[in-house]
Coordinates of C-alpha atoms in Angstrom, one line a residue:
Chain E
M5 CA 76.0 -121.1 -39.8
T6 CA 75.6 -124.3 -41.8
S7 CA 72.1 -124.8 -40.7
R8 CA 71.2 -121.2 -41.4
H9 CA 72.5 -121.5 -45.0
D10 CA 70.8 -124.9 -45.4
T11 CA 67.4 -123.6 -44.5
A12 CA 67.2 -119.9 -45.2
A13 CA 69.0 -120.1 -48.5
L14 CA 67.1 -122.9 -50.1
P15 CA 65.6 -121.4 -53.2
A16 CA 63.2 -124.3 -53.6
Q17 CA 61.8 -123.8 -50.1
A18 CA 62.0 -120.1 -50.2
G19 CA 58.6 -120.2 -51.8
G20 CA 59.4 -118.5 -55.1
A21 CA 57.3 -120.7 -57.4
A22 CA 53.9 -121.7 -56.3
P23 CA 53.7 -125.4 -55.6
G24 CA 51.8 -127.2 -58.3
R25 CA 49.2 -125.0 -59.9
P26 CA 45.7 -126.3 -59.3
G27 CA 43.6 -127.5 -62.2
K28 CA 46.4 -129.3 -63.8
D29 CA 46.9 -133.1 -63.6
A30 CA 49.3 -134.5 -61.0
G31 CA 52.1 -135.2 -63.5
P32 CA 53.7 -131.8 -63.8
A33 CA 53.2 -131.2 -60.1
E34 CA 54.9 -134.5 -59.3
D35 CA 57.7 -133.5 -61.8
E36 CA 58.0 -130.2 -60.1
R37 CA 58.3 -131.8 -56.7
R38 CA 60.9 -134.2 -57.9
R39 CA 62.8 -131.4 -59.6
R40 CA 62.8 -129.5 -56.4
A41 CA 63.9 -132.5 -54.4
R42 CA 66.7 -133.0 -56.8
L43 CA 67.7 -129.3 -56.6
S44 CA 67.6 -129.6 -52.8
R45 CA 69.8 -132.6 -52.8
R46 CA 72.2 -130.9 -55.1
W47 CA 72.1 -127.9 -52.8
Q48 CA 72.9 -130.0 -49.7
R49 CA 75.7 -131.7 -51.5
D50 CA 77.1 -128.4 -52.6
M51 CA 76.9 -127.0 -49.0
R52 CA 78.5 -130.1 -47.6
W53 CA 81.3 -130.8 -50.0
S54 CA 82.2 -127.5 -51.6
P55 CA 84.4 -126.4 -48.7
Y56 CA 86.5 -129.5 -49.2
A57 CA 86.6 -128.8 -52.9
F58 CA 87.9 -125.4 -52.2
V59 CA 90.7 -126.5 -49.8
S60 CA 91.6 -129.8 -51.6
P61 CA 93.8 -128.4 -54.3
F62 CA 96.1 -126.9 -51.7
F63 CA 96.3 -130.1 -49.7
L64 CA 96.7 -132.3 -52.8
L65 CA 99.6 -130.2 -54.0
F66 CA 101.0 -130.0 -50.5
L67 CA 100.8 -133.8 -50.2
A68 CA 102.7 -134.2 -53.4
F69 CA 105.3 -131.5 -53.0
G70 CA 105.5 -131.0 -49.2
L71 CA 104.5 -134.0 -47.1
F72 CA 105.6 -136.8 -49.4
P73 CA 109.1 -135.4 -49.9
L74 CA 109.3 -134.8 -46.1
V75 CA 108.6 -138.5 -45.4
Y76 CA 110.6 -139.7 -48.4
T77 CA 113.7 -137.7 -47.2
A78 CA 113.5 -139.5 -43.9
W79 CA 113.3 -142.9 -45.8
A80 CA 116.2 -141.9 -48.0
S81 CA 118.3 -140.8 -45.1
L82 CA 118.3 -144.5 -44.0
H83 CA 119.7 -145.6 -47.3
T84 CA 122.7 -145.3 -49.4
V85 CA 121.6 -143.4 -52.5
E86 CA 123.8 -141.9 -55.2
L87 CA 122.9 -139.0 -57.3
T88 CA 123.8 -141.0 -60.4
A89 CA 121.3 -143.7 -59.7
P90 CA 118.6 -142.1 -57.5
T91 CA 116.3 -145.1 -57.7
D92 CA 118.8 -147.6 -56.5
M93 CA 118.5 -147.5 -52.7
Q94 CA 120.4 -149.8 -50.3
W95 CA 119.4 -150.0 -46.7
A96 CA 122.0 -148.4 -44.5
G97 CA 120.3 -147.9 -41.2
L98 CA 121.7 -145.0 -39.3
H99 CA 125.0 -145.1 -41.1
N100 CA 124.4 -141.8 -42.9
F101 CA 123.8 -140.1 -39.6
T102 CA 126.9 -141.5 -37.8
R103 CA 128.9 -140.7 -41.0
I104 CA 127.9 -137.0 -40.9
F105 CA 128.3 -136.7 -37.2
D106 CA 131.8 -138.0 -37.5
D107 CA 132.6 -135.4 -40.1
E108 CA 134.2 -132.4 -38.6
F109 CA 132.9 -130.4 -41.6
Y110 CA 129.3 -131.1 -40.4
W111 CA 130.0 -129.5 -37.0
N112 CA 132.0 -126.7 -38.6
A113 CA 129.0 -126.0 -40.9
A114 CA 126.6 -126.2 -37.9
R115 CA 128.7 -123.7 -36.0
N116 CA 129.0 -121.4 -38.9
T117 CA 125.2 -121.6 -39.4
L118 CA 124.7 -120.7 -35.8
T119 CA 127.2 -117.8 -35.7
M120 CA 126.0 -116.4 -39.1
G121 CA 122.5 -116.8 -37.9
I122 CA 123.2 -114.6 -34.9
L123 CA 125.4 -112.2 -36.9
S124 CA 122.6 -111.6 -39.4
T125 CA 119.4 -111.9 -37.3
V126 CA 120.2 -109.9 -34.2
P127 CA 121.5 -106.6 -35.9
Q128 CA 118.8 -107.0 -38.6
L129 CA 115.9 -107.1 -36.1
L130 CA 117.4 -104.4 -33.8
M131 CA 117.8 -102.0 -36.8
A132 CA 114.4 -102.9 -38.1
M133 CA 112.9 -102.0 -34.7
G134 CA 114.7 -98.7 -34.6
L135 CA 113.6 -97.9 -38.2
A136 CA 110.0 -98.9 -37.5
H137 CA 110.0 -96.6 -34.5
I138 CA 111.2 -93.7 -36.7
L139 CA 108.8 -94.5 -39.5
N140 CA 106.0 -94.4 -36.9
Y141 CA 106.6 -90.6 -36.4
K142 CA 104.7 -88.2 -38.6
L143 CA 107.0 -87.9 -41.6
R144 CA 107.1 -86.2 -44.9
A145 CA 107.2 -88.7 -47.8
S146 CA 106.8 -91.7 -45.5
T147 CA 105.7 -94.0 -48.3
F148 CA 108.9 -93.1 -50.2
Y149 CA 111.1 -94.4 -47.3
R150 CA 109.1 -97.5 -47.0
V151 CA 109.3 -98.4 -50.6
V152 CA 113.0 -97.6 -50.8
M153 CA 113.8 -99.7 -47.8
L154 CA 111.9 -102.6 -49.3
A155 CA 113.8 -102.4 -52.6
P156 CA 116.5 -104.8 -51.4
Y157 CA 113.7 -107.4 -50.8
A158 CA 113.0 -107.2 -54.5
T159 CA 116.6 -107.9 -55.3
S160 CA 117.5 -111.5 -55.9
I161 CA 120.0 -113.4 -53.8
A162 CA 122.2 -114.0 -56.8
A163 CA 122.3 -110.4 -57.9
A164 CA 122.7 -109.0 -54.4
S165 CA 125.5 -111.4 -53.5
L166 CA 127.5 -110.7 -56.7
V167 CA 127.4 -106.9 -56.0
F168 CA 128.5 -107.5 -52.4
V169 CA 131.4 -109.7 -53.6
L170 CA 132.6 -106.7 -55.5
L171 CA 132.0 -104.2 -52.8
F172 CA 133.8 -106.5 -50.3
G173 CA 136.7 -107.0 -52.7
R174 CA 140.1 -107.1 -50.9
D175 CA 142.1 -105.0 -53.3
Y176 CA 139.7 -102.9 -55.2
G177 CA 136.5 -103.2 -53.2
M178 CA 134.7 -100.0 -52.1
I179 CA 134.4 -101.0 -48.5
N180 CA 138.1 -101.5 -48.0
W181 CA 138.7 -98.3 -49.9
A182 CA 136.4 -96.4 -47.5
L183 CA 138.0 -98.1 -44.5
H184 CA 141.5 -96.9 -45.4
F185 CA 140.4 -93.4 -44.7
F186 CA 139.9 -94.5 -41.1
G187 CA 143.4 -96.0 -41.1
I188 CA 142.1 -99.6 -41.4
D189 CA 144.2 -101.9 -43.5
A190 CA 142.7 -103.9 -46.3
I191 CA 140.5 -106.7 -44.9
D192 CA 140.4 -110.0 -46.6
W193 CA 136.7 -110.3 -46.6
Q194 CA 136.6 -113.6 -48.4
N195 CA 139.3 -115.6 -46.6
D196 CA 139.2 -114.4 -43.1
K197 CA 136.8 -116.5 -41.1
W198 CA 135.0 -113.9 -39.1
M199 CA 135.2 -111.2 -41.7
S200 CA 133.8 -113.5 -44.4
Q201 CA 130.9 -114.4 -42.0
I202 CA 130.2 -110.8 -41.3
A203 CA 130.3 -110.0 -45.1
V204 CA 127.8 -112.8 -45.9
S205 CA 125.6 -111.8 -43.0
S206 CA 125.6 -108.2 -44.3
I207 CA 124.0 -109.4 -47.5
V208 CA 121.2 -111.0 -45.5
I209 CA 120.8 -107.9 -43.3
W210 CA 120.7 -105.7 -46.3
R211 CA 117.9 -107.7 -48.0
W212 CA 115.7 -108.2 -45.0
T213 CA 116.0 -105.2 -42.6
G214 CA 113.4 -103.1 -44.5
Y215 CA 111.0 -105.9 -44.7
N216 CA 111.1 -106.6 -40.9
A217 CA 110.9 -102.8 -40.2
L218 CA 107.6 -102.8 -42.1
I219 CA 106.2 -105.7 -40.0
Y220 CA 107.2 -103.9 -36.8
L221 CA 105.7 -100.7 -38.0
A222 CA 102.4 -102.5 -38.8
A223 CA 102.3 -103.9 -35.3
M224 CA 103.2 -100.5 -33.7
Q225 CA 100.3 -98.9 -35.6
A226 CA 97.9 -101.4 -34.1
I227 CA 98.8 -100.4 -30.5
P228 CA 95.8 -98.4 -29.1
H229 CA 96.4 -94.7 -28.5
D230 CA 95.1 -94.7 -25.0
L231 CA 97.9 -96.9 -23.7
Y232 CA 100.2 -94.1 -24.6
E233 CA 97.9 -91.5 -23.2
S234 CA 97.7 -93.1 -19.8
A235 CA 101.5 -93.8 -19.8
A236 CA 102.0 -90.1 -20.6
L237 CA 99.6 -89.1 -17.8
D238 CA 101.7 -91.3 -15.4
G239 CA 104.6 -89.2 -16.4
A240 CA 106.4 -91.7 -18.7
N241 CA 108.8 -90.0 -21.1
R242 CA 109.1 -91.2 -24.7
W243 CA 111.8 -93.7 -24.0
Q244 CA 109.9 -95.1 -21.1
Q245 CA 106.8 -95.3 -23.2
F246 CA 108.8 -97.2 -25.8
L247 CA 110.1 -99.5 -23.2
H248 CA 106.9 -100.1 -21.2
V249 CA 104.2 -99.8 -23.8
T250 CA 105.6 -100.4 -27.3
L251 CA 107.9 -103.3 -26.6
P252 CA 105.5 -105.4 -24.5
A253 CA 102.8 -104.8 -27.2
L254 CA 105.2 -106.0 -29.8
R255 CA 106.3 -109.2 -28.1
P256 CA 104.3 -111.5 -30.3
T257 CA 105.6 -109.8 -33.4
I258 CA 109.1 -109.9 -32.2
L259 CA 108.8 -113.6 -31.5
F260 CA 107.3 -114.0 -34.9
T261 CA 110.0 -112.2 -36.8
G262 CA 112.6 -113.9 -34.6
V263 CA 111.3 -117.3 -35.6
V264 CA 111.0 -116.4 -39.3
S265 CA 114.5 -115.0 -39.4
T266 CA 115.9 -117.9 -37.6
I267 CA 114.3 -120.3 -40.0
G268 CA 115.7 -118.2 -42.9
A269 CA 119.1 -118.1 -41.2
S270 CA 119.2 -121.9 -40.7
Q271 CA 118.7 -122.3 -44.4
L272 CA 121.3 -119.8 -45.5
F273 CA 122.5 -121.1 -48.9
G274 CA 122.6 -118.8 -51.9
E275 CA 124.4 -115.9 -50.3
A276 CA 127.2 -118.1 -49.0
L277 CA 127.4 -120.0 -52.3
M278 CA 127.7 -116.8 -54.4
F279 CA 130.2 -115.2 -52.0
D280 CA 132.7 -118.0 -52.5
A281 CA 135.3 -116.9 -55.0
N282 CA 135.1 -120.2 -56.8
K283 CA 131.3 -120.4 -56.5
G284 CA 131.8 -123.8 -55.0
A285 CA 129.9 -125.5 -52.2
S286 CA 132.8 -125.5 -49.7
G287 CA 132.0 -122.0 -48.3
G288 CA 135.5 -120.6 -48.9
A289 CA 138.8 -122.3 -49.2
E290 CA 138.9 -123.2 -45.5
H291 CA 135.2 -123.9 -45.2
Q292 CA 135.2 -120.7 -43.2
F293 CA 131.6 -119.8 -44.1
Q294 CA 130.2 -123.1 -45.2
T295 CA 126.6 -123.4 -43.9
L296 CA 124.5 -126.5 -43.3
G297 CA 122.7 -125.7 -46.5
L298 CA 126.0 -125.6 -48.4
Y299 CA 127.2 -128.8 -46.7
L300 CA 124.0 -130.5 -47.8
Y301 CA 124.5 -129.3 -51.4
E302 CA 128.1 -130.4 -51.3
Q303 CA 127.3 -133.9 -50.0
G304 CA 124.3 -134.4 -52.3
W305 CA 125.2 -132.7 -55.6
V306 CA 129.0 -132.4 -55.5
N307 CA 129.9 -135.7 -53.8
Q308 CA 126.6 -137.2 -55.1
H309 CA 125.6 -138.9 -51.8
L310 CA 121.9 -138.2 -51.7
G311 CA 121.3 -140.4 -48.7
R312 CA 123.8 -138.5 -46.7
A313 CA 122.3 -135.2 -47.9
S314 CA 118.9 -136.5 -46.7
A315 CA 120.3 -137.2 -43.3
I316 CA 121.7 -133.6 -43.2
A317 CA 118.3 -132.2 -44.2
W318 CA 116.6 -134.1 -41.4
T319 CA 119.1 -132.8 -38.8
M320 CA 118.3 -129.3 -40.0
F321 CA 114.6 -130.0 -39.6
L322 CA 115.1 -131.3 -36.1
I323 CA 117.0 -128.2 -35.2
L324 CA 114.1 -126.1 -36.5
I325 CA 111.6 -128.2 -34.5
L326 CA 113.8 -127.5 -31.5
I327 CA 113.8 -123.8 -32.2
G328 CA 110.0 -123.9 -32.6
A329 CA 109.6 -125.7 -29.2
V330 CA 111.9 -123.2 -27.5
N331 CA 109.9 -120.4 -29.0
Y332 CA 106.7 -121.9 -27.8
V333 CA 108.0 -122.2 -24.3
I334 CA 109.2 -118.6 -24.3
S335 CA 106.0 -117.2 -25.6
R336 CA 104.0 -119.1 -23.0
R337 CA 106.3 -117.8 -20.3
L338 CA 105.9 -114.3 -21.6
R339 CA 102.1 -114.7 -21.7
A340 CA 102.1 -116.0 -18.2
S341 CA 104.2 -113.2 -16.9
S342 CA 102.3 -110.4 -18.5
Chain I
M12 CA 98.7 -93.1 -43.2
T13 CA 100.4 -92.0 -46.4
T14 CA 98.4 -88.9 -46.7
T15 CA 99.4 -87.4 -43.4
L16 CA 102.0 -85.3 -44.8
T17 CA 101.4 -82.4 -42.5
N18 CA 103.9 -79.6 -42.4
P19 CA 105.3 -79.2 -38.8
E20 CA 104.9 -75.4 -38.9
E21 CA 101.4 -75.6 -40.1
T22 CA 100.3 -77.6 -37.0
V23 CA 102.0 -75.1 -34.8
R24 CA 100.2 -72.2 -36.4
E25 CA 96.8 -73.9 -36.4
P26 CA 96.4 -75.1 -32.8
K27 CA 92.7 -75.9 -33.4
R28 CA 93.8 -78.9 -35.5
A29 CA 95.1 -80.5 -32.3
P30 CA 92.6 -79.4 -29.7
R31 CA 94.4 -81.2 -26.9
P32 CA 97.9 -82.6 -26.7
K33 CA 97.2 -86.2 -27.7
A34 CA 99.7 -88.6 -26.3
G35 CA 99.4 -90.7 -29.5
R36 CA 101.4 -93.7 -30.3
A37 CA 105.1 -93.4 -29.6
G38 CA 105.5 -90.6 -32.0
G39 CA 102.3 -91.4 -33.8
Q40 CA 101.5 -87.7 -34.2
L41 CA 104.9 -86.4 -33.0
H42 CA 106.8 -85.0 -35.9
A43 CA 110.1 -86.5 -36.7
G44 CA 113.1 -84.4 -35.9
P45 CA 116.2 -83.8 -38.0
L46 CA 117.9 -86.8 -36.5
A47 CA 115.1 -89.1 -37.5
Y48 CA 115.3 -87.8 -41.0
A49 CA 119.0 -88.2 -41.1
I50 CA 118.8 -91.8 -40.0
L51 CA 116.0 -92.5 -42.5
I52 CA 118.0 -91.0 -45.4
L53 CA 121.1 -92.9 -44.4
F54 CA 119.1 -96.2 -44.5
A55 CA 117.5 -95.2 -47.7
L56 CA 120.9 -94.5 -49.3
G57 CA 122.2 -97.8 -47.9
S58 CA 119.3 -99.6 -49.4
L59 CA 119.7 -98.1 -52.8
F60 CA 123.5 -97.8 -53.0
P61 CA 124.3 -101.4 -54.0
L62 CA 121.6 -101.2 -56.6
V63 CA 122.8 -98.0 -58.1
W64 CA 126.4 -99.2 -57.9
T65 CA 125.4 -102.3 -59.8
A66 CA 124.4 -100.0 -62.7
I67 CA 127.6 -98.0 -62.3
A68 CA 129.8 -101.1 -62.4
A69 CA 127.8 -102.5 -65.3
S70 CA 128.6 -99.3 -67.3
R71 CA 132.3 -99.7 -66.8
D72 CA 134.8 -102.2 -68.0
N73 CA 136.7 -104.9 -66.2
N74 CA 140.0 -102.9 -66.0
R75 CA 138.3 -99.9 -64.5
L76 CA 136.7 -102.1 -61.8
A77 CA 140.2 -103.4 -60.8
Q78 CA 141.4 -100.0 -59.8
T79 CA 141.2 -97.8 -56.7
P80 CA 139.3 -95.8 -56.0
P81 CA 136.3 -97.7 -57.4
P82 CA 134.2 -95.8 -59.9
F83 CA 131.5 -93.6 -58.5
W84 CA 129.9 -92.5 -61.7
F85 CA 128.7 -94.1 -64.9
G86 CA 131.0 -95.0 -67.8
S87 CA 130.1 -95.6 -71.4
N88 CA 130.1 -99.4 -71.5
L89 CA 126.6 -100.0 -70.3
F90 CA 125.0 -101.1 -73.5
H91 CA 127.9 -103.1 -74.7
N92 CA 127.9 -105.1 -71.4
L93 CA 124.1 -105.5 -71.4
D94 CA 124.3 -106.8 -74.9
L95 CA 127.0 -109.2 -74.0
A96 CA 125.1 -110.4 -70.9
W97 CA 122.0 -110.8 -72.9
T98 CA 123.6 -113.1 -75.4
E99 CA 126.3 -114.8 -73.4
A100 CA 124.3 -115.7 -70.3
N101 CA 121.1 -116.5 -72.2
L102 CA 119.5 -113.7 -70.3
G103 CA 116.8 -113.0 -72.9
K104 CA 115.5 -116.5 -72.6
A105 CA 116.0 -116.5 -68.8
L106 CA 113.9 -113.4 -68.5
L107 CA 111.1 -114.9 -70.6
N108 CA 111.3 -118.2 -68.6
T109 CA 111.2 -116.4 -65.2
T110 CA 108.3 -114.2 -66.2
F111 CA 106.4 -117.3 -67.3
V112 CA 107.3 -119.3 -64.2
A113 CA 106.6 -116.5 -61.8
G114 CA 103.4 -115.5 -63.6
V115 CA 102.0 -119.0 -63.6
S116 CA 103.0 -119.7 -60.0
A117 CA 101.6 -116.4 -58.8
A118 CA 98.3 -116.7 -60.6
T119 CA 97.8 -120.3 -59.4
I120 CA 98.7 -119.5 -55.9
V121 CA 96.4 -116.5 -55.8
F122 CA 93.5 -118.6 -57.2
L123 CA 94.0 -121.6 -55.0
S124 CA 94.7 -119.4 -51.9
T125 CA 91.6 -117.4 -52.4
I126 CA 89.2 -120.3 -52.6
A127 CA 90.9 -122.1 -49.8
G128 CA 91.1 -118.9 -47.7
F129 CA 87.4 -118.3 -48.4
A130 CA 86.5 -121.8 -47.2
F131 CA 88.6 -121.4 -44.0
A132 CA 87.2 -117.9 -43.3
K133 CA 83.6 -118.3 -44.1
L134 CA 82.4 -121.9 -44.5
R135 CA 81.8 -124.4 -41.7
F136 CA 83.0 -127.9 -42.3
K137 CA 84.3 -130.8 -40.3
G138 CA 88.0 -130.7 -39.6
R139 CA 88.3 -127.0 -40.5
G140 CA 90.4 -126.1 -37.4
A141 CA 92.7 -129.1 -37.8
L142 CA 93.2 -128.5 -41.5
M143 CA 94.0 -124.8 -40.8
L144 CA 96.6 -125.9 -38.2
I145 CA 98.2 -128.1 -40.9
V146 CA 98.3 -125.2 -43.3
I147 CA 100.1 -123.0 -40.7
G148 CA 102.3 -125.9 -39.7
T149 CA 103.5 -126.4 -43.3
M150 CA 105.0 -122.9 -43.2
M151 CA 107.6 -124.3 -40.8
V152 CA 108.9 -127.1 -43.2
P153 CA 112.2 -126.0 -44.7
P154 CA 112.6 -126.4 -48.5
Q155 CA 115.8 -128.4 -48.0
L156 CA 113.7 -131.2 -46.7
S157 CA 111.9 -131.6 -50.0
V158 CA 114.5 -130.9 -52.6
I159 CA 116.1 -134.4 -52.5
P160 CA 112.9 -136.4 -53.3
L161 CA 111.7 -133.7 -55.6
Y162 CA 115.0 -134.0 -57.4
M163 CA 114.6 -137.8 -57.6
M164 CA 111.1 -137.3 -59.0
V165 CA 112.2 -134.8 -61.6
A166 CA 115.1 -137.0 -62.6
K167 CA 112.8 -140.0 -63.0
L168 CA 110.4 -138.0 -65.1
D169 CA 113.2 -136.7 -67.1
W170 CA 112.2 -133.1 -66.3
T171 CA 115.6 -131.7 -65.6
D172 CA 116.1 -128.4 -67.3
Q173 CA 112.4 -128.1 -68.0
L174 CA 110.3 -125.3 -66.6
Q175 CA 107.5 -127.5 -65.2
A176 CA 110.0 -128.9 -62.8
V177 CA 110.4 -125.4 -61.4
I178 CA 106.7 -124.5 -61.6
L179 CA 105.0 -127.5 -60.0
P180 CA 106.5 -127.4 -56.5
S181 CA 105.9 -123.6 -56.3
L182 CA 102.1 -123.8 -56.9
V183 CA 101.2 -124.0 -53.2
S184 CA 101.7 -121.4 -50.6
A185 CA 100.5 -121.8 -47.0
F186 CA 101.2 -118.2 -46.5
G187 CA 98.9 -117.4 -49.3
V188 CA 96.0 -119.4 -47.8
F189 CA 96.6 -117.7 -44.5
F190 CA 96.8 -114.3 -46.0
M191 CA 93.6 -114.6 -47.9
R192 CA 91.8 -116.1 -44.9
Q193 CA 92.8 -113.2 -42.8
Y194 CA 91.7 -110.7 -45.4
L195 CA 88.3 -112.4 -46.1
L196 CA 87.5 -112.8 -42.5
Q197 CA 87.3 -109.0 -42.3
A198 CA 86.6 -107.8 -45.8
L199 CA 83.7 -110.1 -46.7
P200 CA 80.5 -109.7 -44.6
D201 CA 78.5 -112.8 -44.0
E202 CA 75.4 -111.0 -45.1
I203 CA 76.5 -110.7 -48.6
I204 CA 77.2 -114.5 -48.9
E205 CA 73.8 -115.2 -47.3
A206 CA 72.1 -112.8 -49.7
A207 CA 73.7 -114.7 -52.6
R208 CA 72.6 -118.0 -51.1
V209 CA 69.0 -116.8 -50.8
D210 CA 69.2 -115.8 -54.5
G211 CA 70.0 -119.4 -55.1
A212 CA 73.7 -119.1 -55.9
S213 CA 75.8 -122.3 -55.7
S214 CA 79.1 -122.2 -53.9
W215 CA 81.0 -121.7 -57.1
R216 CA 78.8 -118.9 -58.1
V217 CA 79.3 -117.3 -54.7
V218 CA 83.1 -117.6 -55.2
W219 CA 82.9 -116.2 -58.6
H220 CA 80.5 -113.3 -58.1
V221 CA 81.0 -112.4 -54.5
V222 CA 84.3 -113.6 -53.2
F223 CA 86.6 -112.7 -56.1
P224 CA 85.3 -109.2 -56.4
A225 CA 85.6 -108.7 -52.7
A226 CA 89.1 -110.1 -52.5
R227 CA 90.5 -108.3 -55.5
P228 CA 92.7 -105.9 -53.6
A229 CA 94.2 -108.7 -51.5
M230 CA 94.6 -111.0 -54.6
A231 CA 96.5 -108.3 -56.3
V232 CA 98.9 -107.8 -53.4
L233 CA 99.3 -111.5 -52.9
G234 CA 100.0 -111.9 -56.6
M235 CA 102.7 -109.4 -56.5
L236 CA 104.3 -110.8 -53.3
M237 CA 104.3 -114.3 -54.8
F238 CA 105.6 -113.0 -58.1
V239 CA 108.6 -111.4 -56.3
Q240 CA 109.1 -114.5 -54.3
T241 CA 109.1 -116.9 -57.2
W242 CA 111.1 -114.6 -59.3
N243 CA 113.9 -114.6 -56.7
D244 CA 113.7 -118.3 -55.9
F245 CA 117.2 -119.7 -56.0
L246 CA 117.8 -123.1 -54.4
W247 CA 115.3 -125.2 -56.3
P248 CA 115.8 -123.8 -59.8
F249 CA 119.6 -123.9 -59.2
L250 CA 119.3 -127.6 -58.5
V251 CA 117.1 -128.7 -61.4
L252 CA 118.2 -126.3 -64.1
T253 CA 121.7 -127.6 -64.3
Q254 CA 122.6 -127.5 -68.0
N255 CA 122.1 -123.7 -68.3
G256 CA 120.2 -124.3 -71.6
N257 CA 116.9 -123.2 -70.1
P258 CA 117.7 -121.1 -67.1
T259 CA 115.7 -118.8 -64.9
V260 CA 117.2 -115.4 -64.3
Q261 CA 118.6 -116.4 -60.9
V262 CA 120.3 -119.4 -62.4
A263 CA 121.6 -117.4 -65.4
V264 CA 123.0 -114.6 -63.2
A265 CA 124.6 -117.2 -60.8
G266 CA 126.1 -118.8 -63.9
L267 CA 127.7 -115.5 -64.9
G268 CA 129.9 -115.5 -61.9
R269 CA 131.3 -118.9 -62.7
G270 CA 133.5 -118.1 -65.7
Y271 CA 137.2 -118.9 -65.7
T272 CA 138.2 -115.2 -66.0
P273 CA 135.1 -113.5 -64.6
D274 CA 134.4 -110.2 -66.3
Q275 CA 133.0 -108.2 -63.4
S276 CA 131.4 -105.5 -65.4
L277 CA 129.6 -108.2 -67.5
I278 CA 128.5 -109.9 -64.3
M279 CA 127.1 -106.6 -63.0
A280 CA 125.3 -106.1 -66.3
G281 CA 123.7 -109.5 -65.8
A282 CA 122.8 -108.8 -62.2
L283 CA 121.3 -105.5 -63.3
L284 CA 119.2 -107.1 -66.1
G285 CA 117.9 -109.7 -63.6
T286 CA 117.0 -107.1 -61.1
L287 CA 115.5 -104.3 -63.2
P288 CA 112.2 -105.9 -64.0
L289 CA 111.4 -106.4 -60.4
L290 CA 112.6 -102.9 -59.4
L291 CA 110.3 -101.6 -62.1
V292 CA 107.4 -103.5 -60.6
F293 CA 108.4 -102.0 -57.2
A294 CA 108.6 -98.5 -58.6
I295 CA 105.0 -98.8 -59.9
F296 CA 103.3 -100.9 -57.2
G297 CA 105.6 -100.3 -54.2
K298 CA 103.0 -98.6 -52.2
Q299 CA 100.5 -101.5 -52.6
I300 CA 103.2 -104.1 -51.8
V301 CA 104.2 -102.2 -48.7
G302 CA 100.6 -102.0 -47.7
G303 CA 100.2 -105.7 -48.3
I304 CA 103.2 -106.8 -46.2
M305 CA 102.0 -104.6 -43.4
Q306 CA 98.5 -105.9 -43.7
G307 CA 99.6 -109.5 -43.6
A308 CA 101.8 -108.6 -40.5
V309 CA 99.2 -107.0 -38.3
K310 CA 96.6 -109.7 -38.6
G311 CA 99.1 -112.5 -38.4

């Protein structure tokens, strides 16, 4: 393509202006030739460098606000750095890492992040799949449902969490009030370990189910019709069609949403912060729903140990890389088997 | 898709519309039954209920919210609470700040993503594949990894509580580059670019007169998506805007919940104020945003 543009598109060579009118002295013709050579050089420079000019702002900003911090966090994790004097760094080797690995609250936070990740991701994606399937039927007012289901996505973490705190209130919350009709006693949604984790997860589920449903729906609509036709000819009923046509075709999308939701879940922060009655970083009085994100914030901004917080950040990154690797292996297996 | 609002009875009465029973996608042309509608309506109610109830709670007072059963309908305190939230939580300023931050971020992201996406989609250059891989790879880097050095930078520059500290790190979006690239690959025929080249247009002129007009629909959608995302950004603004003198909406709303004796109806009024502008955007452009998310999903 480059060569095509270089040659075909050259205005100077395209033969618009006649080269040097006869009868004139050589001066203007020479000027004209030089002018065209200059234009041509400028043209080639443009063709050659403008792609880099177009992508460079992204990469410059990414260098400054993505890559540099990434590396610097690794550097800081090997130092003792306090929030009060962030420029004063003292070499500490791996001390920060051994320090957090010795902290039972680190492992507690890691476990909570895992359980809340499962509690929020699995139901969310299952419901999104079901919703997408229904939205894929011929519906009246289908746009209406799509927009309405996406409305939680437009709601901020802070606002959504504050509402859910009220709805999940122990004494006057609407959910306990509704449950008492089923003979269920008031649940202490903020202080009970599992119940609080379910409550925080429900905020995540509420915000993201509609979004994921739309992504599944888009993938479902891209499945060619004739796959279903031949499945129907083979006598597959609708459930079998879903199982043997829709699901396999959605594998890449399912993996994609799985990875994105997992990344989101591993960074769970705002919901858990706002769900705490004291709006503190401990994730409840007993750390019952403290996530790694909250633990990082607690170490860095409450206890003011930025070096330690950097170490936590890097362990979170390593976990993500691990998830990415597992995902890669799974998707290769799936591709090989299909 | 959205115009296929066919009446079930109609198709039955007019068999010529469906000359042969198409298998279709799973339900692609099968009409939804009552159960499907019931589930959809249930989910729609579930999506809207917390939002509506925010407004209900914001229209009550603290005492009423501490009673069972909880209120199900609006009271008379809405404007009083909104007024209080406006002044007490600095929400007026917060809304202005957030509009500015989200507007600048979204506009910059759209501009930078469009030119980068164009280069990746339509121009040949050395290292294109590798650079695109880097772009995609950056989507995996969690924000927690950058907040600590960014915080140090901001502290050193003395930018705490200033909006540029919020804006600067949010000016890049790998997703944006990817989104625009996917769109331009399909929406912009090579012939148009070539024609512009033959006419002697430089690369910048091509971008200005060919790419931007062709990309306008995608730019609008990306702009809205990025506006929503920046508007709702929580972690980073929460870390750098610490003094509450110059908050974004999220920081201001989060601050509301922190009082010694939290006034729940006031908190709900703040949450409502912080959410309404975006819901308004959604009410107007919801269809386009839905389309954009689905578009980004398929081609991804």
